Short mmCIF file of C-alpha atoms in Angstrom, two decimals:
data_model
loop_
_atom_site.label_atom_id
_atom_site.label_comp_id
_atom_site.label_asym_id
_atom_site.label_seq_id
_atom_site.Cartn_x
_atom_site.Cartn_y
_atom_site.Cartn_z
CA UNK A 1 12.15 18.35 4.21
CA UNK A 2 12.84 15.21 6.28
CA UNK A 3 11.09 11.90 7.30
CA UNK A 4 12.98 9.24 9.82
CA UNK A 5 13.18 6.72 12.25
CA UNK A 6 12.71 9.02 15.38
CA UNK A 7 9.40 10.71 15.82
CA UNK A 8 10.41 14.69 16.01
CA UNK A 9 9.32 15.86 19.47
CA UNK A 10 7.24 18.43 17.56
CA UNK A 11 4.86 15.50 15.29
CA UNK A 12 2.12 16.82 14.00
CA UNK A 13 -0.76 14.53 15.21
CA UNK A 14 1.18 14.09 18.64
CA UNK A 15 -1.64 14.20 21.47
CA UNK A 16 -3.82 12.87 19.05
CA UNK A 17 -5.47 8.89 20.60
CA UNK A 18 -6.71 6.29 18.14
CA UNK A 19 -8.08 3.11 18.63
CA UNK A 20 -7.67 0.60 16.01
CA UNK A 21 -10.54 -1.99 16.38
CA UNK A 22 -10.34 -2.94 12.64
CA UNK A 23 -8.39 -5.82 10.44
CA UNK A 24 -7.90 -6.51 7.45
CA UNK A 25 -7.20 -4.08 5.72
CA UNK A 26 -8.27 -0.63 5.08
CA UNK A 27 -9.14 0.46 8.74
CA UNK A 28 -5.57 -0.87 10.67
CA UNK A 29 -3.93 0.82 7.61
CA UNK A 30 -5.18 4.39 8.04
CA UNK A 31 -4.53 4.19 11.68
CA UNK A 32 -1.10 3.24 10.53
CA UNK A 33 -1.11 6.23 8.58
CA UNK A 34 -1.95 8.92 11.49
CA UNK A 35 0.17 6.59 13.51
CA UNK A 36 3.50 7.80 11.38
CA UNK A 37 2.77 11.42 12.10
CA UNK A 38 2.57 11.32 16.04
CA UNK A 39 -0.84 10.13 16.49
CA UNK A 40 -0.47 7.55 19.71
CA UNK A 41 -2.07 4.26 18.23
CA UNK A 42 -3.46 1.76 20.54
CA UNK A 43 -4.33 -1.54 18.43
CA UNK A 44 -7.14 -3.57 20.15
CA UNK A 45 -6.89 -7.24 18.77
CA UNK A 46 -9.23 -10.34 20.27
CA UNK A 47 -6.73 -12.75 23.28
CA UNK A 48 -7.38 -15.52 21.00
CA UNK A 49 -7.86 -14.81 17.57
CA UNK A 50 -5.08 -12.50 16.81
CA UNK A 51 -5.35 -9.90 13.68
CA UNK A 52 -5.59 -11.79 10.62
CA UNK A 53 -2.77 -10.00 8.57
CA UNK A 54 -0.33 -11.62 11.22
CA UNK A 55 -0.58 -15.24 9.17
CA UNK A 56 -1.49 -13.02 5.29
CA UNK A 57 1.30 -13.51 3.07
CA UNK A 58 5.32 -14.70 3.98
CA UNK A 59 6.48 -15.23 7.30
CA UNK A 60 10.00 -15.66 9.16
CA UNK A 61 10.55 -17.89 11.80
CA UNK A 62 6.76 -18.17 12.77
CA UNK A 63 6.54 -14.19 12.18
CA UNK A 64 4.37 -12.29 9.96
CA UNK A 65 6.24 -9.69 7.75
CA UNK A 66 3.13 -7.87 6.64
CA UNK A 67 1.87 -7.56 9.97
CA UNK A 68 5.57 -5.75 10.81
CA UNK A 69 4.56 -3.32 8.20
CA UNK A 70 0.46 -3.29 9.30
CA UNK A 71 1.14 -2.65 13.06
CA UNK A 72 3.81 -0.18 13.12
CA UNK A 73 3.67 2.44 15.36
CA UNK A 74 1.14 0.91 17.02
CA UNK A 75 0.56 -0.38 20.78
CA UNK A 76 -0.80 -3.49 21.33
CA UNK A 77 -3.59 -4.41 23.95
CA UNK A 78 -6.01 -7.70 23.73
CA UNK A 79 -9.62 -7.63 24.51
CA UNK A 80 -12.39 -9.50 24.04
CA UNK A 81 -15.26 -7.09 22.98
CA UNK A 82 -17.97 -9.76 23.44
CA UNK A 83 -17.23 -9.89 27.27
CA UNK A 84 -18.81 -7.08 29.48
CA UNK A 85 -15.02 -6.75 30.96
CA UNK A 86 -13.25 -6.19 28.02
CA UNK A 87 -16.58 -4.04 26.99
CA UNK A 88 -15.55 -2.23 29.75
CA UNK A 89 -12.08 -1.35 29.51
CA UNK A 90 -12.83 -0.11 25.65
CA UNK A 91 -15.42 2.71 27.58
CA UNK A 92 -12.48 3.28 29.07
CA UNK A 93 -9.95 3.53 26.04
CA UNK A 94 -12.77 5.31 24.24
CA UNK A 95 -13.46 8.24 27.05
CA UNK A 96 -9.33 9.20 26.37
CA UNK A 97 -9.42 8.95 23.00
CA UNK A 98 -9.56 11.40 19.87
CA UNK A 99 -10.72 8.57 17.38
CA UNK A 100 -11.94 4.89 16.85
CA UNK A 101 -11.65 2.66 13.65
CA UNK A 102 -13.83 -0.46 13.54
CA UNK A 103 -14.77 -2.59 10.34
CA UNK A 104 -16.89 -4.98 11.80
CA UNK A 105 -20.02 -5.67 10.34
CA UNK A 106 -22.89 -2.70 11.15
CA UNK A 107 -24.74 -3.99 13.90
CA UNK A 108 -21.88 -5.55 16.00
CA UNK A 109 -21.03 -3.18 18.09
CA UNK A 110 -24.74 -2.76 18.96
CA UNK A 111 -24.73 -6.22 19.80
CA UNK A 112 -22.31 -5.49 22.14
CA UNK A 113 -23.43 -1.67 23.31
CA UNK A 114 -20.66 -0.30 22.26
CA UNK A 115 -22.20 1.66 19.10
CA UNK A 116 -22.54 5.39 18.81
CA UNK A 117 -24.39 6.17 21.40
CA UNK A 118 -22.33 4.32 23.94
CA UNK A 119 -19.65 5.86 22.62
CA UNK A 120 -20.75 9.29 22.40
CA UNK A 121 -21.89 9.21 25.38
CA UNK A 122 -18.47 8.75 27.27
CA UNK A 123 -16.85 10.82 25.03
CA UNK A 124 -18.69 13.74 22.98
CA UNK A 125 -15.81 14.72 21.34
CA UNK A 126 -14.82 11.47 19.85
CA UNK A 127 -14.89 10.43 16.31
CA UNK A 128 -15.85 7.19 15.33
CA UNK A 129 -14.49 5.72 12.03
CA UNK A 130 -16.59 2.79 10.66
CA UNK A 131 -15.32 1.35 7.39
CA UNK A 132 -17.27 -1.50 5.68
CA UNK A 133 -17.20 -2.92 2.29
CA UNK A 134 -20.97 -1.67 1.94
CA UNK A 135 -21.11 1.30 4.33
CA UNK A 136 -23.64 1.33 7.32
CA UNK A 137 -27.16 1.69 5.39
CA UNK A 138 -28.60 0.12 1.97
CA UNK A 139 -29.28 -3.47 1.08
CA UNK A 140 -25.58 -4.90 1.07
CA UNK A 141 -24.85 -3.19 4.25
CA UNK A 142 -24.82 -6.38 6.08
CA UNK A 143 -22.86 -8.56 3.64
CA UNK A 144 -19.41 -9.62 3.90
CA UNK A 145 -17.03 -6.75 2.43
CA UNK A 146 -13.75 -7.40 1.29
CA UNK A 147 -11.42 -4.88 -1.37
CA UNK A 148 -11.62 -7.05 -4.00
CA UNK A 149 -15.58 -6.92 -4.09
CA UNK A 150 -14.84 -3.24 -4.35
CA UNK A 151 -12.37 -3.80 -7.12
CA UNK A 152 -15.10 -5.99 -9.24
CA UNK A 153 -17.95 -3.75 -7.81
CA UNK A 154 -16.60 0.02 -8.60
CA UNK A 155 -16.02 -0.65 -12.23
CA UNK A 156 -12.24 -1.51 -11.56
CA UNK A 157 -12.03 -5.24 -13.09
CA UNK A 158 -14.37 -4.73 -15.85
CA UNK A 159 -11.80 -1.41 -17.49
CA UNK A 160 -8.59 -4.06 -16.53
CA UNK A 161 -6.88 -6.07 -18.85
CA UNK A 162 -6.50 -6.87 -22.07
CA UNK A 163 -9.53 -6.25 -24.45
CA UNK A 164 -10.33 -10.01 -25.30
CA UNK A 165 -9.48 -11.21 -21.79
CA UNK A 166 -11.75 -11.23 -18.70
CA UNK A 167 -11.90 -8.48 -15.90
CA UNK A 168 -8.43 -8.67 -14.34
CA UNK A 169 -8.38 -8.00 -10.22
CA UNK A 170 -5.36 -6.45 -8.67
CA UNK A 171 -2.61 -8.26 -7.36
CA UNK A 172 -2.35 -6.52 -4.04
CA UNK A 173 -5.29 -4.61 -1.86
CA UNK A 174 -5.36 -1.93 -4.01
CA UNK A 175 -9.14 -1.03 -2.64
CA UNK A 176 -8.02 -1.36 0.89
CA UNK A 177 -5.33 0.77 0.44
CA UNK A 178 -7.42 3.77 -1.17
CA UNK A 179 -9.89 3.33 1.16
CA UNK A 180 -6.91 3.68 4.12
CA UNK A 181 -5.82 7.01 2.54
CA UNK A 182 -9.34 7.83 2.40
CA UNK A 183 -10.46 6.73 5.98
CA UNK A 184 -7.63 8.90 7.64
CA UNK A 185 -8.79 12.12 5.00
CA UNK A 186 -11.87 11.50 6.70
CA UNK A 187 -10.85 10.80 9.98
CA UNK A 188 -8.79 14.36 10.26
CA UNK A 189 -11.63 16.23 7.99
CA UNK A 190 -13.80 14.81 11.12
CA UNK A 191 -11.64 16.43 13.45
CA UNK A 192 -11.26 19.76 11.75
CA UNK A 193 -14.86 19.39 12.21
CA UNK A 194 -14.94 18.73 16.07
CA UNK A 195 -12.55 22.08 16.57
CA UNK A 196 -15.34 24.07 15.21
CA UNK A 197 -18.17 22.26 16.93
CA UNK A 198 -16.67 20.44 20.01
CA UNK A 199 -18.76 17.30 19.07
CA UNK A 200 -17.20 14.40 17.65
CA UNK A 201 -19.36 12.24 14.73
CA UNK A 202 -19.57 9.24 12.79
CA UNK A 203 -17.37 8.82 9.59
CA UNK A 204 -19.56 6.40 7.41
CA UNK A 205 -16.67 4.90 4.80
CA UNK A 206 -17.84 2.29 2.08
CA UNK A 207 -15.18 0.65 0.53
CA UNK A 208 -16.87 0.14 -2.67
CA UNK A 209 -16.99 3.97 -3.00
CA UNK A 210 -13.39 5.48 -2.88
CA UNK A 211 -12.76 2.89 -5.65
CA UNK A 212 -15.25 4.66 -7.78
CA UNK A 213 -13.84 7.96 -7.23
CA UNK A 214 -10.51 7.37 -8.64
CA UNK A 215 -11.67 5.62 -11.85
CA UNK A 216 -12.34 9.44 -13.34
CA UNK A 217 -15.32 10.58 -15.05
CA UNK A 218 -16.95 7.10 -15.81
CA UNK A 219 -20.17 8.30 -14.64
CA UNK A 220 -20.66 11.61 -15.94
CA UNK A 221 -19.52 9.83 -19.76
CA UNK A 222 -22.09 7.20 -19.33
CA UNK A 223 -24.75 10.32 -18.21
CA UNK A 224 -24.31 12.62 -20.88
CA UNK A 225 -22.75 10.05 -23.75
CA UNK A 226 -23.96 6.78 -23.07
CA UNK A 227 -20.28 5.96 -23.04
CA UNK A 228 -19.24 2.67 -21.15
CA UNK A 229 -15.28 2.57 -21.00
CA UNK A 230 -13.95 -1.01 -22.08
CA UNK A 231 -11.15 -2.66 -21.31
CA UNK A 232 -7.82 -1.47 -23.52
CA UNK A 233 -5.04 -3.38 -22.28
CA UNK A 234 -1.65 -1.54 -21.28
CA UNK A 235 -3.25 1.45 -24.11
CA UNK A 236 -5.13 4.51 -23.06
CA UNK A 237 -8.69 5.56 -24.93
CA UNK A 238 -7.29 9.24 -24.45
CA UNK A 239 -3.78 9.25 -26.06
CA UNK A 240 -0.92 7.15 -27.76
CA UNK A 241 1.28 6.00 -27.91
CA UNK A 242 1.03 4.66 -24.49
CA UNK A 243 2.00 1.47 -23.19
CA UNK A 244 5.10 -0.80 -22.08
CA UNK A 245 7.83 -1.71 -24.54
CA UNK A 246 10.45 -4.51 -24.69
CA UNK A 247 14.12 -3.32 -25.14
CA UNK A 248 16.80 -5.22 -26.54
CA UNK A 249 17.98 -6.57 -23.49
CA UNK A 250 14.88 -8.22 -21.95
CA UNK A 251 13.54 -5.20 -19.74
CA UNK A 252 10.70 -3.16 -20.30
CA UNK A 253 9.92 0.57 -20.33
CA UNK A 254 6.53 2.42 -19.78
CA UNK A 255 5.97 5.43 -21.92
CA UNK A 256 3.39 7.86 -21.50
CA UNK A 257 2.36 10.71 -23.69
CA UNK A 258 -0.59 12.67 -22.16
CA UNK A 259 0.84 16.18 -23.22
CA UNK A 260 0.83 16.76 -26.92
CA UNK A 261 3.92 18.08 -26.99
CA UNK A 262 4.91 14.93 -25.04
CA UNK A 263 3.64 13.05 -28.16
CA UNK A 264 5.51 15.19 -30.22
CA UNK A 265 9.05 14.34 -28.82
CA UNK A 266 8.52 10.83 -28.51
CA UNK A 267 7.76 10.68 -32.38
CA UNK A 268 10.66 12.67 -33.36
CA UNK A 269 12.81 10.80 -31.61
CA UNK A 270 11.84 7.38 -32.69
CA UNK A 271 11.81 8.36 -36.07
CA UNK A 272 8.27 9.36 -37.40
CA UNK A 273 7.94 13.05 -37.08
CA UNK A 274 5.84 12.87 -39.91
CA UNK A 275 3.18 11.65 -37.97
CA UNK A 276 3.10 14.36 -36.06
CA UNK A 277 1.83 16.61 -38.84
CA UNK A 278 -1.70 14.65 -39.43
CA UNK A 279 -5.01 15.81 -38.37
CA UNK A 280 -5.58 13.14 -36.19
CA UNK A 281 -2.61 13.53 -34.06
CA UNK A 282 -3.49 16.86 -32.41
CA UNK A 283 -5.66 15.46 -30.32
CA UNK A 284 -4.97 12.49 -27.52
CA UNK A 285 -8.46 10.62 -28.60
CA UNK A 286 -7.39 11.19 -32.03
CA UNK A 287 -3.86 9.30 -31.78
CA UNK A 288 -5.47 6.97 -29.35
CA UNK A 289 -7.79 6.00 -32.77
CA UNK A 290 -4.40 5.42 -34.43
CA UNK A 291 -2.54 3.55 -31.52
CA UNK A 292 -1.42 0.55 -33.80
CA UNK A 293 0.90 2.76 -35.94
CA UNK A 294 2.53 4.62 -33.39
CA UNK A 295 3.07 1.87 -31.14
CA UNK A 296 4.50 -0.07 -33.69
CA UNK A 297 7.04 2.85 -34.38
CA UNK A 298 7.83 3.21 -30.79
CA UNK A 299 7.69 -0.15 -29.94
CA UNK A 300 10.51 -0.80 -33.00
CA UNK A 301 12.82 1.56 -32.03
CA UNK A 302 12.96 0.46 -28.45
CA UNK A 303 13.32 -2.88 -29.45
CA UNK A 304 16.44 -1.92 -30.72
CA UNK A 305 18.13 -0.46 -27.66
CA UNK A 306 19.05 -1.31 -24.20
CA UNK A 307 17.12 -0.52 -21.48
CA UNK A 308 19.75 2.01 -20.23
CA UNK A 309 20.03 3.58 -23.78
CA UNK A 310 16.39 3.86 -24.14
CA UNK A 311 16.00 6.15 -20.75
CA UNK A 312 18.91 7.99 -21.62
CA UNK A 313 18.03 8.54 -25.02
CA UNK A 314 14.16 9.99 -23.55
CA UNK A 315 15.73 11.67 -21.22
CA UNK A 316 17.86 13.76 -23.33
CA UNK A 317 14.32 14.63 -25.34
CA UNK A 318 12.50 15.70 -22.38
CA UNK A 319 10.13 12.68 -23.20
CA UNK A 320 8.29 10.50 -20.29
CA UNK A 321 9.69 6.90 -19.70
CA UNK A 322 9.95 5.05 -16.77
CA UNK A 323 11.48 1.78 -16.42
CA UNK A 324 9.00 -1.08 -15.62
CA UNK A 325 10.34 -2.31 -11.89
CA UNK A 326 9.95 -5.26 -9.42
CA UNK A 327 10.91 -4.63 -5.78
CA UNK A 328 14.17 -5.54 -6.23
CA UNK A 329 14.95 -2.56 -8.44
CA UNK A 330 12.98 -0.17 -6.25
CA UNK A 331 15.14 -0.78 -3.29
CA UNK A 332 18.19 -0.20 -5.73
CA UNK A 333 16.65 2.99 -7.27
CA UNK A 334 18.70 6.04 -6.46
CA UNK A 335 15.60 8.34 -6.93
CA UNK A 336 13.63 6.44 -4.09
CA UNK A 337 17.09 6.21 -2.33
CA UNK A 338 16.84 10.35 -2.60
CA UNK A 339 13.43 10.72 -1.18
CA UNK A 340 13.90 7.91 1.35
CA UNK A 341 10.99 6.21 0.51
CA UNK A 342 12.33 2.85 1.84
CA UNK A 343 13.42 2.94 5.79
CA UNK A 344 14.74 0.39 7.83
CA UNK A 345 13.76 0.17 11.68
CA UNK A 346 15.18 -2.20 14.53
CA UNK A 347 13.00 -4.63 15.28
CA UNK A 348 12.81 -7.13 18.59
CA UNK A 349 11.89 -10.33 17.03
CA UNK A 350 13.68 -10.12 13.38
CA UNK A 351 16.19 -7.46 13.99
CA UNK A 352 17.07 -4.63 11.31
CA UNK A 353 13.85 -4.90 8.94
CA UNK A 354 13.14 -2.78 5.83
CA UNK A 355 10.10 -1.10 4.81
CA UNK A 356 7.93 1.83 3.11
CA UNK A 357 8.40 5.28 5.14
CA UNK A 358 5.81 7.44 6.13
CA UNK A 359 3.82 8.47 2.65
CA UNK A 360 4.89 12.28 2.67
CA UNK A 361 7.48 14.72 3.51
CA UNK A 362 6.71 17.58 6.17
CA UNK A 363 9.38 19.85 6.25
CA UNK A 364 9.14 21.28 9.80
CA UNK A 365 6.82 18.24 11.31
CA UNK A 366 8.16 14.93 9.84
CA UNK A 367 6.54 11.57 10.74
CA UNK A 368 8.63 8.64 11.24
CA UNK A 369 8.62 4.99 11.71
CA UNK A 370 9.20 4.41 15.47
CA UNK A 371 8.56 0.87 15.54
CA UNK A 372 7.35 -2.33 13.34
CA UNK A 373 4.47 -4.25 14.22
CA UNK A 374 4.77 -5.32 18.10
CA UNK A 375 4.22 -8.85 19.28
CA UNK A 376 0.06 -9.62 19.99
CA UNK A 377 -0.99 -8.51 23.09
CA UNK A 378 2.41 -7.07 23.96
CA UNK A 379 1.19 -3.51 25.77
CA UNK A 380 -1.82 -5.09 27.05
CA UNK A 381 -1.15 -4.47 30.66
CA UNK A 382 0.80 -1.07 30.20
CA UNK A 383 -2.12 0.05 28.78
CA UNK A 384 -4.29 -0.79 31.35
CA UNK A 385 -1.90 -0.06 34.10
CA UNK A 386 -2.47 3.61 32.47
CA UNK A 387 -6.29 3.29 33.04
CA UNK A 388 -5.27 3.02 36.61
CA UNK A 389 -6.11 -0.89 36.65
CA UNK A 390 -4.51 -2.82 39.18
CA UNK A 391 -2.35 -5.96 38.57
CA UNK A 392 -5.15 -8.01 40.48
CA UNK A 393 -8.45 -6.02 38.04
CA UNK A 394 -5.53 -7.18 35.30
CA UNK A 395 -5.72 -10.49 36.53
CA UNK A 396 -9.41 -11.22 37.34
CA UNK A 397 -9.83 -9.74 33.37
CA UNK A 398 -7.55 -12.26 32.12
CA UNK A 399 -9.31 -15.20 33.99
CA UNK A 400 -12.38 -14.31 32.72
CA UNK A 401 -10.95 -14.21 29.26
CA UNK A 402 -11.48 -10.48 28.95
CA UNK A 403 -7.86 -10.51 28.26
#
């Protein structure tokens, strides 16, 4: 199984089209996401208000690095949606294309007539990927919708943190990013859908609601038990011990015991086998109940060992540690160096830059990283070259401000 920097002739989504409409962040990302498995990506950004993620977060020499990351893969072509040329050359885009990802707010590409039915109607077979904080229908639809609304919203920030301190948001989009891996599920469960039917259709994603999927069985406890889950910290309500650990030297370890027999080794080894023999330990809720003993026994006996002693020492009793990392040791890690999880691409404006690979291993298709994010507006008039556009339609487009 293999994953590069050269797209295999034989990638899976190859002849697949996608436009990218969408910022910020869920929608570009899942276009990213078919874009690393062959799909051709075309990213549509305004002339004069560029994608937002090109000015998020640390920049060299005047140059986004998460848009490098955001925009891989991608084409880039600028149009002004608002204007009935650029309107124009998106019926275009649209009547070659397999997909389109929007996020803007429902009811703006009506304003524009360019919704479903515009769409549709060019192109039958094309899907049309809206994602929204809200989703297209209820009473929120229409509000502003960012990932961390879906992070407070879901039920996220109110399990997070520690039990006496206030709901604790992510660091990083985490919503966005489940929503991405979400969106493109949807996006090629859409098109599974259009081989059996020939007709494209709308994929309705809500932010708000892949959030709520991956927090587990919150809503069927809270049906049948009544049960809200509160927040517990690094601990787990369904087994111990179960938290991070500081070793002797200043690092810290994760340990995780959601196998019993898990529990069992971890006990033994630090010491307190005879733990293992009460009632209450047989059971993850039960040593959950008892999760002040047990991690004062683990947390003791880590304390006095290195890290590297520590993971060797787990390792030897099949136990489940993981050392607690910043990005600094990932790019070190030889287990990541083994998968190739980090890659490193040539890039025109920075050079050699590093990044995340494609998510998964094929072994006869692999994806790839072709390219990091391209300069805005740098395929515009390839792209519409390929429409069969002249260089004077180019030209009147970009007077008008189309372009």
């Amino acid at each position: 199984m293999s994953r590069g920097t050269t797209m295999d002739s034989h990638a899976p989504l190859e002849g697949l089209k996608v436009l990218d409409l969408a910022t910020l962040f869920a929608g570009p990302l899942a276009a990213t996401m078919l874009g690393d498995f062959g799909a051709e990506v075309i990213k549509v950004e305004h002339p004069r208000k560029p994608d937002p993620s090109r000015g998020h977060g640390p920049s060299k020499d005047g140059v986004g690095l998460w848009w490098k990351l955001l925009g891989r893969n991608k084409r880039n072509v600028t149009l002004d949606l608002s204007t009935p040329g650029g309107r124009d050359v998106l019926l275009r885009l649209a009547a070659e294309a397999d997909v389109v990802i929007e996020n803007f707010r429902p009811g703006t590409l009506e304003r524009w007539q360019l919704g479903w039915p515009e769409l549709s109607a060019v192109n039958p077979r094309l899907v049309l990927a809206r994602v929204t904080g809200f989703g297209q229908v209820g009473p929120y639809a229409r509000r502003p919708g960012f990932g961390t609304l879906a992070e407070a919203m879901s039920g996220f920030a109110a399990i997070t943190g520690e039990p006496e301190g206030p709901p604790t948001l992510p660091p990083f989009g985490l919503a966005d990013s489940i929503a991405a891996l979400s969106t493109a599920y949807a996006v090629m469960t859409a098109l599974a859908g259009r081989d059996r039917t020939g007709h494209g259709q709308v994929v309705d994603m809500a932010i708000i609601e892949p959030m709520l999927t991956v927090l587990g069985p919150q809503p069927i406890w809270y049906d049948q038990l009544g049960y809200v889950q509160q927040r517990t910290g690094n601990r787990s309500a369904n087994n111990a011990p179960r938290n991070t650990y500081r070793t002797a030297d200043g690092s810290w370890v994760a340990v995780s015991t959601s196998a019993q027999s898990i529990a069992e080794r971890v006990m033994r080894l630090v010491g307190r086998p005879d733990v293992i023999d009460e009632d209450w330990f047989a059971t993850g809720s039960g040593r959950a109940r008892h999760a002040d003993e047990l991690d004062e026994a683990v947390g003791a006996w880590i304390g006095r060992h290195d890290r590297a002693e520590v993971i060797a020492a787990f390792e030897k009793a099949e136990a489940a540690i993981a050392p607690v990392y910043d990005i600094r040791d990932v790019l070190a890690d030889e287990q990541y160096r083994a998968l190739g999880s980090i890659t490193e691409v040539e890039d025109e404006e920075l050079g050699r830059v590093r990044m995340q690979n494609v998510l998964f291993r094929l072994s006869e298709t692999p994806g790839a990283v072709k390219w990091a994010g391209r300069p805005h507006g740098a395929d515009t008039d390839d792209i519409l070259s390929g429409l069969g556009l002249s260089a004077q339609e180019i030209a009147a487009l970009r007077a008008d401000g189309a372009l």
